[in-house]
Coordinates of N, CA and C in Angstrom, one line a residue:
M278 N 29.8 -7.1 -2.0 CA 28.9 -7.5 -3.5 C 28.4 -8.8 -3.8
R279 N 29.0 -10.1 -3.1 CA 28.3 -11.4 -3.4 C 27.1 -11.3 -2.5
R280 N 27.1 -10.4 -1.4 CA 26.0 -10.6 -0.3 C 24.5 -9.4 -1.3
F281 N 25.2 -8.8 -2.1 CA 24.2 -7.8 -2.9 C 23.6 -8.7 -3.5
L282 N 24.5 -9.4 -4.5 CA 24.1 -10.4 -6.0 C 23.0 -11.1 -4.9
A283 N 23.5 -11.6 -4.1 CA 22.5 -13.2 -3.7 C 21.3 -12.2 -3.2
L284 N 21.1 -11.1 -2.8 CA 19.7 -10.3 -1.9 C 19.1 -10.3 -3.2
L285 N 19.5 -9.8 -4.3 CA 18.8 -9.1 -5.7 C 18.1 -10.5 -6.2
A286 N 19.4 -11.5 -6.4 CA 18.7 -13.0 -6.8 C 17.4 -13.5 -6.0
L287 N 17.7 -13.6 -4.6 CA 16.3 -13.7 -3.6 C 15.1 -13.0 -3.9
T288 N 15.3 -11.5 -4.1 CA 14.4 -10.5 -4.4 C 13.7 -10.9 -5.6
A289 N 14.3 -11.0 -6.9 CA 13.7 -11.5 -7.5 C 12.8 -12.7 -8.1
L290 N 13.5 -13.9 -7.2 CA 12.7 -15.4 -7.2 C 11.1 -14.9 -6.1
L291 N 11.4 -14.2 -5.2 CA 10.2 -14.0 -4.1 C 9.1 -13.2 -5.2
V292 N 9.5 -12.3 -5.6 CA 8.9 -11.3 -6.3 C 8.1 -12.0 -7.7
S293 N 9.0 -12.9 -8.0 CA 8.0 -13.9 -9.0 C 7.0 -14.6 -8.8
Q294 N 7.2 -14.9 -7.4 CA 6.1 -15.9 -6.5 C 4.8 -15.2 -5.9
V295 N 5.3 -13.6 -5.8 CA 4.0 -13.1 -5.1 C 2.9 -13.0 -5.9
P296 N 1.5 -13.1 -5.1 CA 0.2 -13.1 -5.9 C -0.3 -11.5 -6.2
S297 N -1.3 -11.8 -7.0 CA -1.4 -10.6 -7.3 C -2.1 -9.7 -6.3
V298 N -2.5 -8.4 -6.5 CA -3.0 -7.4 -5.3 C -4.2 -8.1 -5.1
A299 N -5.1 -8.2 -6.6 CA -6.5 -8.8 -6.4 C -7.0 -10.0 -5.5
D300 N -5.8 -10.9 -6.2 CA -5.8 -12.1 -5.3 C -5.9 -12.1 -3.8
A301 N -4.8 -10.9 -3.5 CA -4.4 -11.0 -2.0 C -5.8 -10.5 -1.3
V302 N -6.2 -9.2 -2.0 CA -7.3 -8.6 -1.3 C -8.8 -9.4 -1.5
S303 N -9.0 -10.5 -2.2 CA -9.9 -11.2 -2.2 C -10.2 -12.6 -1.5
R304 N -8.5 -12.8 -0.9 CA -8.6 -13.6 -0.2 C -8.5 -13.2 1.4
W305 N -7.8 -12.2 1.8 CA -7.4 -11.6 3.2 C -8.5 -11.0 3.8
P306 N -8.9 -11.1 4.6 CA -9.7 -10.5 5.8 C -9.4 -9.1 6.3
I307 N -9.5 -8.0 5.3 CA -8.8 -6.7 5.1 C -9.7 -5.8 5.6
E308 N -11.3 -5.8 5.2 CA -12.5 -5.1 5.6 C -11.9 -4.0 6.9
K309 N -11.2 -4.7 8.2 CA -11.4 -3.9 9.3 C -10.1 -3.3 9.2
V310 N -9.2 -3.9 8.4 CA -7.8 -2.8 8.4 C -7.9 -1.8 7.3
T311 N -8.7 -1.8 6.2 CA -9.2 -0.8 5.2 C -9.9 0.1 6.3
A312 N -10.7 -0.2 7.3 CA -11.4 1.0 8.0 C -10.5 1.3 9.3
S313 N -9.6 0.6 9.2 CA -8.9 1.3 10.9 C -7.8 2.1 9.8
T314 N -7.4 2.1 8.5 CA -6.3 3.1 8.1 C -6.7 4.2 7.6
V315 N -5.5 5.4 8.1 CA -6.2 6.9 7.8 C -5.5 7.6 7.1
K316 N -5.4 8.4 6.6 CA -4.9 9.3 5.8 C -4.2 10.4 7.0
I317 N -3.1 11.1 7.2 CA -3.0 11.8 8.0 C -2.6 13.3 7.6
D318 N -3.4 14.4 7.3 CA -2.7 15.0 6.4 C -2.0 15.9 7.4
I319 N -0.8 16.8 6.7 CA 0.4 17.4 7.4 C 0.2 19.0 6.8
F320 N 0.4 19.9 7.5 CA 0.4 21.2 6.9 C 1.3 22.2 7.9
Y321 N 2.3 22.7 6.9 CA 3.6 23.4 7.5 C 3.8 24.2 6.5
K322 N 4.7 25.3 7.4 CA 5.1 26.7 6.5 C 6.5 26.7 6.5
P323 N 7.2 26.0 5.5 CA 8.5 26.1 5.7 C 9.2 27.5 5.5
Y324 N 8.6 28.4 5.2 CA 9.3 29.9 5.4 C 9.0 30.8 6.2
G325 N 8.2 30.2 7.4 CA 7.9 31.0 8.5 C 6.5 30.9 8.6
D326 N 6.2 31.8 9.9 CA 4.7 32.4 9.6 C 4.3 32.8 8.6
D327 N 4.7 33.6 8.3 CA 4.2 34.8 7.1 C 4.4 34.3 5.9
G328 N 5.0 32.6 5.6 CA 5.1 32.0 4.3 C 3.8 31.1 4.0
P329 N 3.9 31.2 2.9 CA 2.6 29.8 2.4 C 2.4 28.7 3.1
E330 N 1.5 28.0 3.1 CA 1.3 26.9 4.1 C 1.4 25.5 3.0
F331 N 1.9 24.8 3.2 CA 1.7 23.4 2.2 C 1.2 22.3 2.7
N332 N 0.6 21.5 1.9 CA 0.3 20.3 2.4 C 0.6 19.4 1.9
G333 N 1.0 18.2 2.9 CA 1.2 16.8 2.4 C 0.6 15.7 3.4
H334 N 0.9 14.3 3.3 CA 0.4 13.6 4.0 C 0.9 12.3 4.2
C335 N 0.7 11.6 5.2 CA 1.3 10.2 5.5 C 0.1 9.4 5.9
S336 N 0.4 8.2 6.3 CA -0.5 7.2 6.4 C -0.7 6.6 7.8
G337 N -1.5 6.2 8.4 CA -1.5 5.8 10.0 C -2.7 4.5 10.1
F338 N -2.5 3.7 11.2 CA -3.9 3.3 11.6 C -3.9 2.8 13.2
S339 N -5.6 2.6 13.4 CA -5.8 2.7 14.7 C -5.5 1.6 15.6
V340 N -5.0 1.9 16.8 CA -4.9 0.9 17.7 C -5.3 0.9 18.9
R341 N -5.9 2.2 19.3 CA -6.7 2.2 21.0 C -7.5 3.3 20.3
S342 N -9.0 3.4 21.0 CA -10.3 4.1 21.1 C -10.3 3.9 22.2
Y343 N -10.5 5.0 23.1 CA -11.1 5.1 24.3 C -11.7 6.5 24.6
K344 N -12.6 6.3 25.9 CA -13.0 7.9 26.2 C -12.2 8.1 27.4
A345 N -12.2 9.5 27.5 CA -11.5 10.1 28.9 C -12.4 11.3 29.3
Q346 N -13.2 10.9 30.4 CA -13.8 12.3 30.9 C -15.1 12.5 29.8
G347 N -15.6 11.7 29.0 CA -16.6 11.7 28.0 C -15.8 11.9 26.8
V348 N -14.5 12.0 26.9 CA -14.2 13.0 25.1 C -13.3 11.5 24.6
P349 N -14.0 11.6 23.4 CA -13.4 10.5 22.3 C -12.0 10.4 21.9
Y350 N -11.0 9.8 21.8 CA -9.9 9.7 22.1 C -9.7 8.6 20.8
G351 N -8.3 9.1 20.0 CA -8.2 7.8 19.1 C -6.5 7.8 19.1
L352 N -5.8 6.8 19.0 CA -4.6 6.6 19.0 C -4.0 5.8 17.6
F353 N -3.3 6.4 17.2 CA -2.9 6.0 15.4 C -1.4 5.8 15.5
V354 N -0.9 4.4 15.1 CA 0.4 4.6 14.6 C 1.0 5.0 13.5
S355 N 2.1 5.5 13.1 CA 2.4 6.1 11.6 C 4.4 5.9 11.9
A356 N 4.3 6.4 10.8 CA 6.3 6.8 10.5 C 6.9 7.7 11.3
D357 N 7.4 8.0 12.0 CA 8.1 9.0 12.4 C 8.5 10.1 11.7
H358 N 9.4 9.6 10.3 CA 9.8 10.6 9.6 C 8.7 11.7 9.0
C359 N 7.5 11.2 9.2 CA 6.2 11.8 8.8 C 6.5 13.2 9.7
V360 N 6.6 13.2 10.8 CA 6.6 14.4 11.6 C 7.4 15.2 11.3
I361 N 6.8 16.8 11.3 CA 7.7 18.0 10.5 C 7.8 19.0 11.5
K362 N 8.5 19.3 12.1 CA 8.8 20.5 13.5 C 8.0 21.2 13.0
G363 N 6.8 22.0 14.1 CA 6.2 23.3 13.6 C 4.8 22.8 12.8
A364 N 4.6 21.7 12.5 CA 3.8 21.5 11.5 C 2.6 21.2 12.2
R365 N 1.0 21.0 11.4 CA 0.0 20.5 12.6 C -0.7 19.5 11.6
Y366 N -1.6 18.6 12.3 CA -1.9 17.4 11.7 C -3.4 17.6 11.8
E367 N -4.0 16.6 11.0 CA -5.3 16.6 10.9 C -5.5 15.1 10.1
I368 N -6.6 14.3 11.0 CA -7.2 13.3 10.6 C -8.8 13.1 10.7
E369 N -8.9 13.1 9.2 CA -10.6 13.2 8.8 C -11.0 14.7 9.0
G370 N -10.1 15.8 8.9 CA -10.6 17.0 9.3 C -10.6 17.5 10.9
K371 N -9.9 16.7 11.8 CA -9.9 17.1 13.4 C -8.4 16.8 13.5
P372 N -8.3 17.8 14.5 CA -6.8 17.7 15.0 C -6.2 16.3 15.6
A373 N -5.0 16.3 14.9 CA -4.1 15.4 15.4 C -2.9 15.9 16.2
W374 N -2.0 15.2 17.1 CA -0.7 15.3 17.7 C 0.2 14.1 17.9
P375 N 1.3 14.6 17.0 CA 2.0 13.4 17.6 C 2.6 13.4 19.1
M376 N 2.9 12.6 19.5 CA 2.8 12.4 21.0 C 4.7 12.0 21.4
D377 N 5.2 13.1 22.5 CA 6.4 13.4 22.7 C 6.4 12.7 24.1
G378 N 7.4 12.2 24.2 CA 8.1 11.6 25.9 C 7.6 9.9 26.0
L379 N 7.3 9.5 26.9 CA 7.2 8.2 27.2 C 5.8 7.8 27.6
I380 N 5.8 6.4 27.7 CA 4.4 5.8 28.2 C 4.6 5.7 29.8
E381 N 4.0 6.2 30.8 CA 4.4 6.1 32.0 C 2.8 6.2 33.2
G382 N 2.9 5.5 34.0 CA 1.6 5.4 34.6 C 0.2 5.2 33.8
G383 N 0.3 4.6 32.7 CA -1.0 4.2 32.0 C -1.4 5.3 30.9
K384 N -0.2 6.4 31.7 CA -0.7 7.7 30.4 C 0.5 8.1 29.4
V385 N -0.2 8.5 28.0 CA 0.8 8.7 27.0 C 1.7 9.9 27.1
T386 N 2.5 10.1 27.6 CA 3.7 11.3 27.3 C 4.6 11.0 26.3
D387 N 4.7 10.0 26.0 CA 5.6 9.7 24.3 C 5.5 8.2 23.8
T388 N 5.3 8.3 22.7 CA 5.4 6.7 22.3 C 6.4 6.6 21.2
R389 N 7.5 7.6 20.9 CA 8.6 7.7 20.0 C 9.2 6.7 21.0
Y390 N 10.0 5.8 20.2 CA 10.8 5.3 20.8 C 12.5 5.7 19.9
E391 N 13.0 6.2 20.8 CA 14.8 6.7 20.2 C 15.2 5.8 19.0
G392 N 15.5 6.3 17.9 CA 16.2 5.7 16.7 C 15.1 4.4 16.4
E393 N 14.1 4.7 16.3 CA 12.7 4.0 15.5 C 12.2 5.2 15.0
D394 N 11.7 4.5 13.9 CA 11.0 5.3 12.7 C 9.4 4.7 12.9
I395 N 8.7 4.9 14.4 CA 7.6 4.6 14.2 C 6.9 6.0 15.4
V396 N 5.8 6.5 15.4 CA 5.5 7.5 16.1 C 3.7 6.9 16.3
V397 N 3.1 7.8 17.4 CA 1.8 7.6 17.7 C 1.2 9.0 17.8
F398 N -0.1 9.1 16.7 CA -0.7 10.3 17.0 C -1.9 10.0 17.8
L399 N -2.5 11.5 18.6 CA -3.7 11.3 19.5 C -4.3 12.1 18.4
S400 N -5.6 11.6 18.4 CA -6.7 12.6 17.9 C -7.9 12.7 18.5
L401 N -8.4 13.8 18.3 CA -9.7 13.8 19.1 C -11.1 13.7 18.2
D402 N -11.7 12.8 18.8 CA -13.2 12.6 17.4 C -12.7 11.6 16.5
V403 N -12.0 10.9 16.2 CA -12.0 10.4 15.5 C -11.5 8.8 15.9
Q404 N -12.4 8.0 15.7 CA -12.4 6.7 16.5 C -12.5 5.5 15.5
K405 N -11.7 4.8 15.6 CA -11.6 3.6 14.1 C -11.4 2.5 14.8
P406 N -11.8 1.0 14.2 CA -11.5 -0.1 14.3 C -9.9 -0.2 15.2
E407 N -9.7 -1.2 16.4 CA -8.6 -1.1 16.5 C -8.1 -2.4 15.9
L408 N -7.0 -2.4 15.4 CA -6.1 -3.4 14.8 C -5.0 -4.1 16.0
E409 N -4.8 -5.4 15.9 CA -4.1 -6.3 16.9 C -2.7 -6.7 16.3
I410 N -1.6 -7.0 17.0 CA -0.8 -7.3 16.4 C -0.7 -8.8 16.2
G411 N 0.1 -9.4 15.3 CA 0.2 -10.5 14.9 C 1.2 -11.0 15.5
L412 N 1.7 -12.6 15.0 CA 3.0 -13.3 15.1 C 3.9 -12.8 14.5
L413 N 5.4 -13.0 14.6 CA 6.7 -12.8 14.4 C 6.5 -13.1 12.8
P414 N 6.7 -12.2 11.8 CA 6.3 -12.5 10.3 C 8.0 -13.4 10.1
Q415 N 7.5 -14.9 9.4 CA 9.0 -15.3 8.9 C 9.0 -15.3 7.6
T416 N 10.4 -15.4 7.6 CA 11.2 -15.1 5.8 C 10.6 -15.9 4.8
G417 N 10.0 -15.2 4.0 CA 9.4 -15.7 2.7 C 7.7 -15.8 2.6
E418 N 7.3 -15.3 4.0 CA 5.6 -14.9 3.9 C 5.1 -14.0 3.2
T419 N 4.0 -14.1 2.5 CA 3.4 -13.3 2.1 C 2.9 -11.9 3.0
I420 N 3.0 -10.6 3.1 CA 2.3 -9.5 3.8 C 1.6 -8.7 2.9
L421 N 0.9 -7.7 3.3 CA 0.3 -6.9 2.4 C 0.3 -5.4 3.2
G422 N 0.6 -4.7 2.4 CA 1.0 -3.1 2.7 C -0.5 -2.2 2.3
M423 N -0.9 -1.3 3.3 CA -1.5 -0.5 3.1 C -1.3 0.9 3.3
G424 N -2.4 1.7 2.7 CA -1.8 3.3 2.9 C -2.4 4.0 1.9
Y425 N -2.8 5.7 2.0 CA -2.9 6.4 1.0 C -1.9 7.1 0.4
G426 N -1.6 6.4 -0.6 CA -0.4 7.0 -2.1 C -0.9 8.1 -2.8
L427 N -0.4 9.0 -2.8 CA -0.2 10.1 -3.4 C -1.6 10.9 -3.3
D428 N -2.3 11.0 -4.3 CA -3.8 12.0 -4.1 C -5.0 10.4 -4.1
S429 N -4.5 9.6 -3.8 CA -5.4 8.6 -3.7 C -6.6 9.0 -2.5
P430 N -8.2 8.7 -3.1 CA -9.3 8.8 -1.9 C -9.3 7.8 -0.9
T431 N -8.9 6.8 -1.4 CA -9.1 5.3 -0.7 C -7.8 4.6 -0.4
P432 N -7.5 4.0 0.6 CA -6.4 3.1 0.7 C -5.8 2.2 -0.5
L433 N -4.7 2.1 -1.0 CA -3.9 1.6 -1.8 C -3.3 0.2 -1.1
F434 N -3.3 -0.8 -2.0 CA -2.5 -1.8 -1.4 C -1.2 -2.0 -2.3
F435 N -0.4 -2.8 -1.4 CA 0.8 -3.8 -2.1 C 1.0 -4.9 -1.3
D436 N 1.5 -6.0 -2.7 CA 1.8 -7.4 -1.8 C 3.0 -7.5 -1.7
G437 N 3.6 -8.5 -1.0 CA 4.8 -8.7 -1.3 C 5.1 -9.9 -0.1
L438 N 6.9 -10.2 -0.2 CA 7.2 -11.3 0.4 C 8.3 -11.2 1.4
V439 N 8.4 -11.4 2.6 CA 9.6 -10.9 3.2 C 10.6 -11.2 3.0
I440 N 11.7 -10.5 3.0 CA 12.9 -11.0 2.8 C 13.9 -11.1 3.7
S441 N 14.0 -10.4 4.5 CA 14.7 -10.4 5.7 C 14.2 -10.0 6.9
L442 N 14.4 -10.4 8.3 CA 14.5 -9.8 9.3 C 15.5 -9.1 10.0
N443 N 16.5 -9.0 9.5 CA 17.6 -8.8 10.0 C 18.6 -7.4 9.0
Y444 N 19.6 -7.1 9.9 CA 20.1 -6.0 9.5 C 20.5 -6.0 8.0
L445 N 20.4 -5.1 7.0 CA 20.4 -5.2 6.0 C 21.4 -4.0 5.3
V446 N 21.1 -2.9 5.2 CA 21.7 -1.9 4.0 C 21.7 -0.5 5.2
D447 N 21.7 -0.5 6.5 CA 21.5 0.5 7.1 C 21.5 0.3 8.6
D448 N 21.8 1.5 9.2 CA 22.0 0.9 11.0 C 20.9 0.9 11.6
M449 N 19.6 0.8 11.0 CA 18.5 0.5 12.2 C 18.2 -0.3 12.9
G450 N 18.9 -1.5 12.6 CA 19.2 -2.6 13.1 C 18.0 -3.7 12.4
Y451 N 17.4 -4.1 13.5 CA 16.5 -5.7 13.6 C 15.1 -5.0 12.7
R452 N 14.7 -5.2 11.5 CA 13.7 -4.5 10.7 C 13.5 -5.5 9.7
M453 N 12.1 -5.3 8.8 CA 11.6 -6.1 8.3 C 11.8 -5.5 6.7
Y454 N 12.4 -6.1 5.8 CA 12.6 -6.1 4.6 C 11.8 -6.8 3.7
F455 N 10.9 -6.1 2.5 CA 10.2 -6.8 1.7 C 10.2 -6.6 0.2
S456 N 9.8 -7.5 -1.0 CA 9.7 -7.1 -1.9 C 8.5 -6.0 -2.2
N457 N 8.5 -5.3 -2.9 CA 7.4 -4.1 -2.9 C 6.9 -3.4 -4.1
N458 N 5.9 -2.7 -4.3 CA 5.3 -1.7 -5.0 C 5.1 -0.8 -4.2
W459 N 5.7 -0.4 -3.3 CA 5.6 1.1 -2.7 C 5.0 2.4 -3.2
I460 N 4.5 2.9 -2.8 CA 3.7 4.4 -3.4 C 4.1 5.4 -2.3
P461 N 4.6 6.8 -2.4 CA 4.9 7.9 -1.4 C 3.4 8.4 -1.1
G462 N 3.6 8.4 0.2 CA 2.5 8.5 0.9 C 1.7 7.5 1.9
M463 N 2.2 6.4 1.4 CA 1.9 5.1 2.1 C 2.4 4.8 3.6
S464 N 3.6 5.8 3.6 CA 4.3 5.6 5.1 C 3.7 5.6 6.3
G465 N 3.9 5.0 7.2 CA 3.0 4.8 8.1 C 1.6 3.8 8.3
G466 N 1.4 3.3 6.9 CA 0.6 2.3 7.1 C 1.1 1.2 7.7
P467 N -0.2 0.2 7.7 CA -0.2 -0.9 8.5 C 0.6 -2.0 7.2
I468 N 1.5 -2.9 7.7 CA 1.4 -4.3 7.1 C 1.1 -5.3 7.8
I469 N 0.3 -6.2 7.3 CA -0.6 -7.1 7.6 C 0.0 -8.7 7.5
N470 N -0.5 -10.0 8.0 CA -0.2 -11.1 7.6 C -1.7 -11.4 7.0
Q471 N -1.7 -12.7 6.5 CA -2.9 -13.2 6.2 C -4.1 -13.3 6.6
K472 N -3.9 -13.0 8.1 CA -5.0 -13.2 9.3 C -5.5 -11.5 9.5
G473 N -5.1 -10.7 8.6 CA -5.2 -9.4 9.0 C -4.4 -8.7 10.5
K474 N -3.7 -9.5 10.9 CA -3.1 -8.8 11.7 C -1.7 -7.8 11.4
I475 N -1.0 -7.1 12.4 CA -0.5 -6.3 12.1 C 1.0 -7.0 12.3
V476 N 1.8 -6.7 11.8 CA 3.1 -7.4 11.7 C 4.6 -6.2 11.5
S477 N 4.1 -4.9 10.7 CA 5.0 -4.4 11.0 C 4.3 -3.0 10.1
V478 N 5.4 -1.3 10.1 CA 4.8 -0.2 9.7 C 5.5 -0.2 8.3
V479 N 4.5 0.5 7.4 CA 5.1 0.9 6.2 C 6.1 1.9 6.6
Q480 N 7.5 1.7 6.4 CA 8.7 3.3 6.5 C 9.3 3.8 5.3
C481 N 9.3 2.6 4.3 CA 10.3 3.1 2.9 C 9.9 2.2 1.9
G482 N 10.2 2.9 0.6 CA 10.3 1.7 -0.6 C 11.4 2.1 -1.7
G483 N 12.1 1.0 -2.1 CA 13.3 1.3 -3.2 C 12.8 2.2 -4.1
H484 N 13.8 3.2 -4.1 CA 13.4 4.6 -5.3 C 14.1 3.3 -6.8
P485 N 13.0 3.8 -7.5 CA 13.3 2.9 -9.2 C 14.8 3.2 -9.5
A486 N 15.5 4.1 -9.1 CA 16.7 4.9 -9.6 C 17.9 3.8 -9.1
S487 N 17.0 3.4 -7.8 CA 18.4 2.6 -7.0 C 18.7 1.5 -7.2
H488 N 19.3 0.6 -6.3 CA 19.7 -1.1 -6.3 C 19.0 -1.5 -5.8
Y489 N 18.1 -0.9 -4.5 CA 17.0 -1.4 -3.9 C 16.0 -1.5 -4.2
Q490 N 15.2 -0.8 -5.9 CA 13.9 -0.8 -5.8 C 13.4 -1.7 -5.9
N491 N 13.4 -3.1 -5.4 CA 12.4 -3.9 -5.4 C 12.4 -4.3 -3.8
I492 N 13.2 -3.4 -2.8 CA 12.8 -4.0 -1.7 C 12.6 -2.7 -0.7
G493 N 11.4 -3.1 0.0 CA 11.0 -2.2 0.9 C 10.9 -2.2 2.8
C494 N 11.0 -1.5 3.3 CA 11.4 -1.3 4.6 C 10.0 -1.4 5.5
G495 N 10.2 -2.1 6.7 CA 9.2 -1.5 7.8 C 9.7 -1.7 9.4
A496 N 8.7 -1.7 10.0 CA 9.2 -1.5 11.6 C 10.0 -2.4 12.2
R497 N 10.8 -2.6 13.3 CA 11.2 -3.9 13.9 C 9.6 -4.4 14.5
Y498 N 9.8 -5.5 14.7 CA 8.5 -6.4 14.7 C 8.6 -6.3 16.3
W499 N 9.5 -6.4 17.0 CA 9.4 -6.6 18.5 C 8.8 -5.0 19.3
T500 N 9.7 -4.3 18.5 CA 9.3 -2.5 19.2 C 7.9 -2.2 19.3
L501 N 7.3 -2.4 17.8 CA 6.0 -2.7 17.3 C 5.4 -2.9 18.4
A502 N 5.3 -4.5 18.6 CA 4.5 -5.0 19.5 C 4.2 -4.6 20.7
K503 N 5.7 -4.4 21.5 CA 6.1 -4.0 22.7 C 4.9 -2.1 22.8
M504 N 5.2 -1.5 21.5 CA 4.5 -0.2 21.6 C 2.9 -0.3 21.5
I505 N 2.6 -1.5 21.1 CA 0.8 -1.6 21.0 C 0.3 -2.1 22.0
Q506 N 1.4 -3.1 22.6 CA 0.8 -3.7 23.8 C 0.7 -2.9 24.9
E507 N 1.8 -1.9 25.0 CA 1.2 -0.8 25.9 C 0.2 0.5 25.6
L508 N 0.0 0.6 24.7 CA -1.4 1.5 24.1 C -2.7 0.6 24.4
K509 N -3.0 -0.3 24.3 CA -4.0 -1.2 24.3 C -4.2 -1.0 25.8
Q510 N -3.5 -0.6 27.0 CA -3.9 -0.3 28.2 C -4.1 0.8 28.4
L511 N -4.3 1.9 27.7 CA -4.3 3.1 27.8 C -6.2 3.4 28.1
G512 N -6.3 4.0 29.0 CA -7.9 4.3 29.0 C -8.8 3.1 30.0
R513 N -8.1 2.3 30.0 CA -9.0 1.3 30.6 C -9.1 0.9 32.3

């Protein structure tokens, strides 16, 4: 209980110091990040092939664009909880696939790390500016998250401060926790530092009815950095 109360007090203090989104957007080099961020449309039939098809979405961002035998490919990082068994996916109306297996011999056979809420989508004919990994974020550092919230036709932003990089409320281990005003649909979007570099992936936001309503969570930095480093070598 003491730890929980201390966390809430720290969150309130950090939130009171967070600059407005307008200020963050005006100061940070985010044009490339905006251009890299994509909406990943999800089509699925929860009642079987004969049932109606539903449409949802999550967000993602480009980390690698290349050509293989003249065919353009794009690799986009997103959140693994967006993957639904049997669903089909599109990025800008083009087919996309979540990758299964491991990265072996310079080829993607899987980029899904066991126990991690991050995944890579492979897309044909969709190429975006490649984002780079930044330095390990520090507690109290200002971050900016981006993604397609709800029915927004363009990426939305939330700004916040890093609260912790350690275990807090679940068993996922070393993750980023931050103050936030996350919106559903932004899952899988990039979290960047003031230099426009990737430091995490949007994974969750505190529900207004929960005790953690001001706290969001992001992917573990070192896992993400390793994944992006490996993906950068593909197609070279």
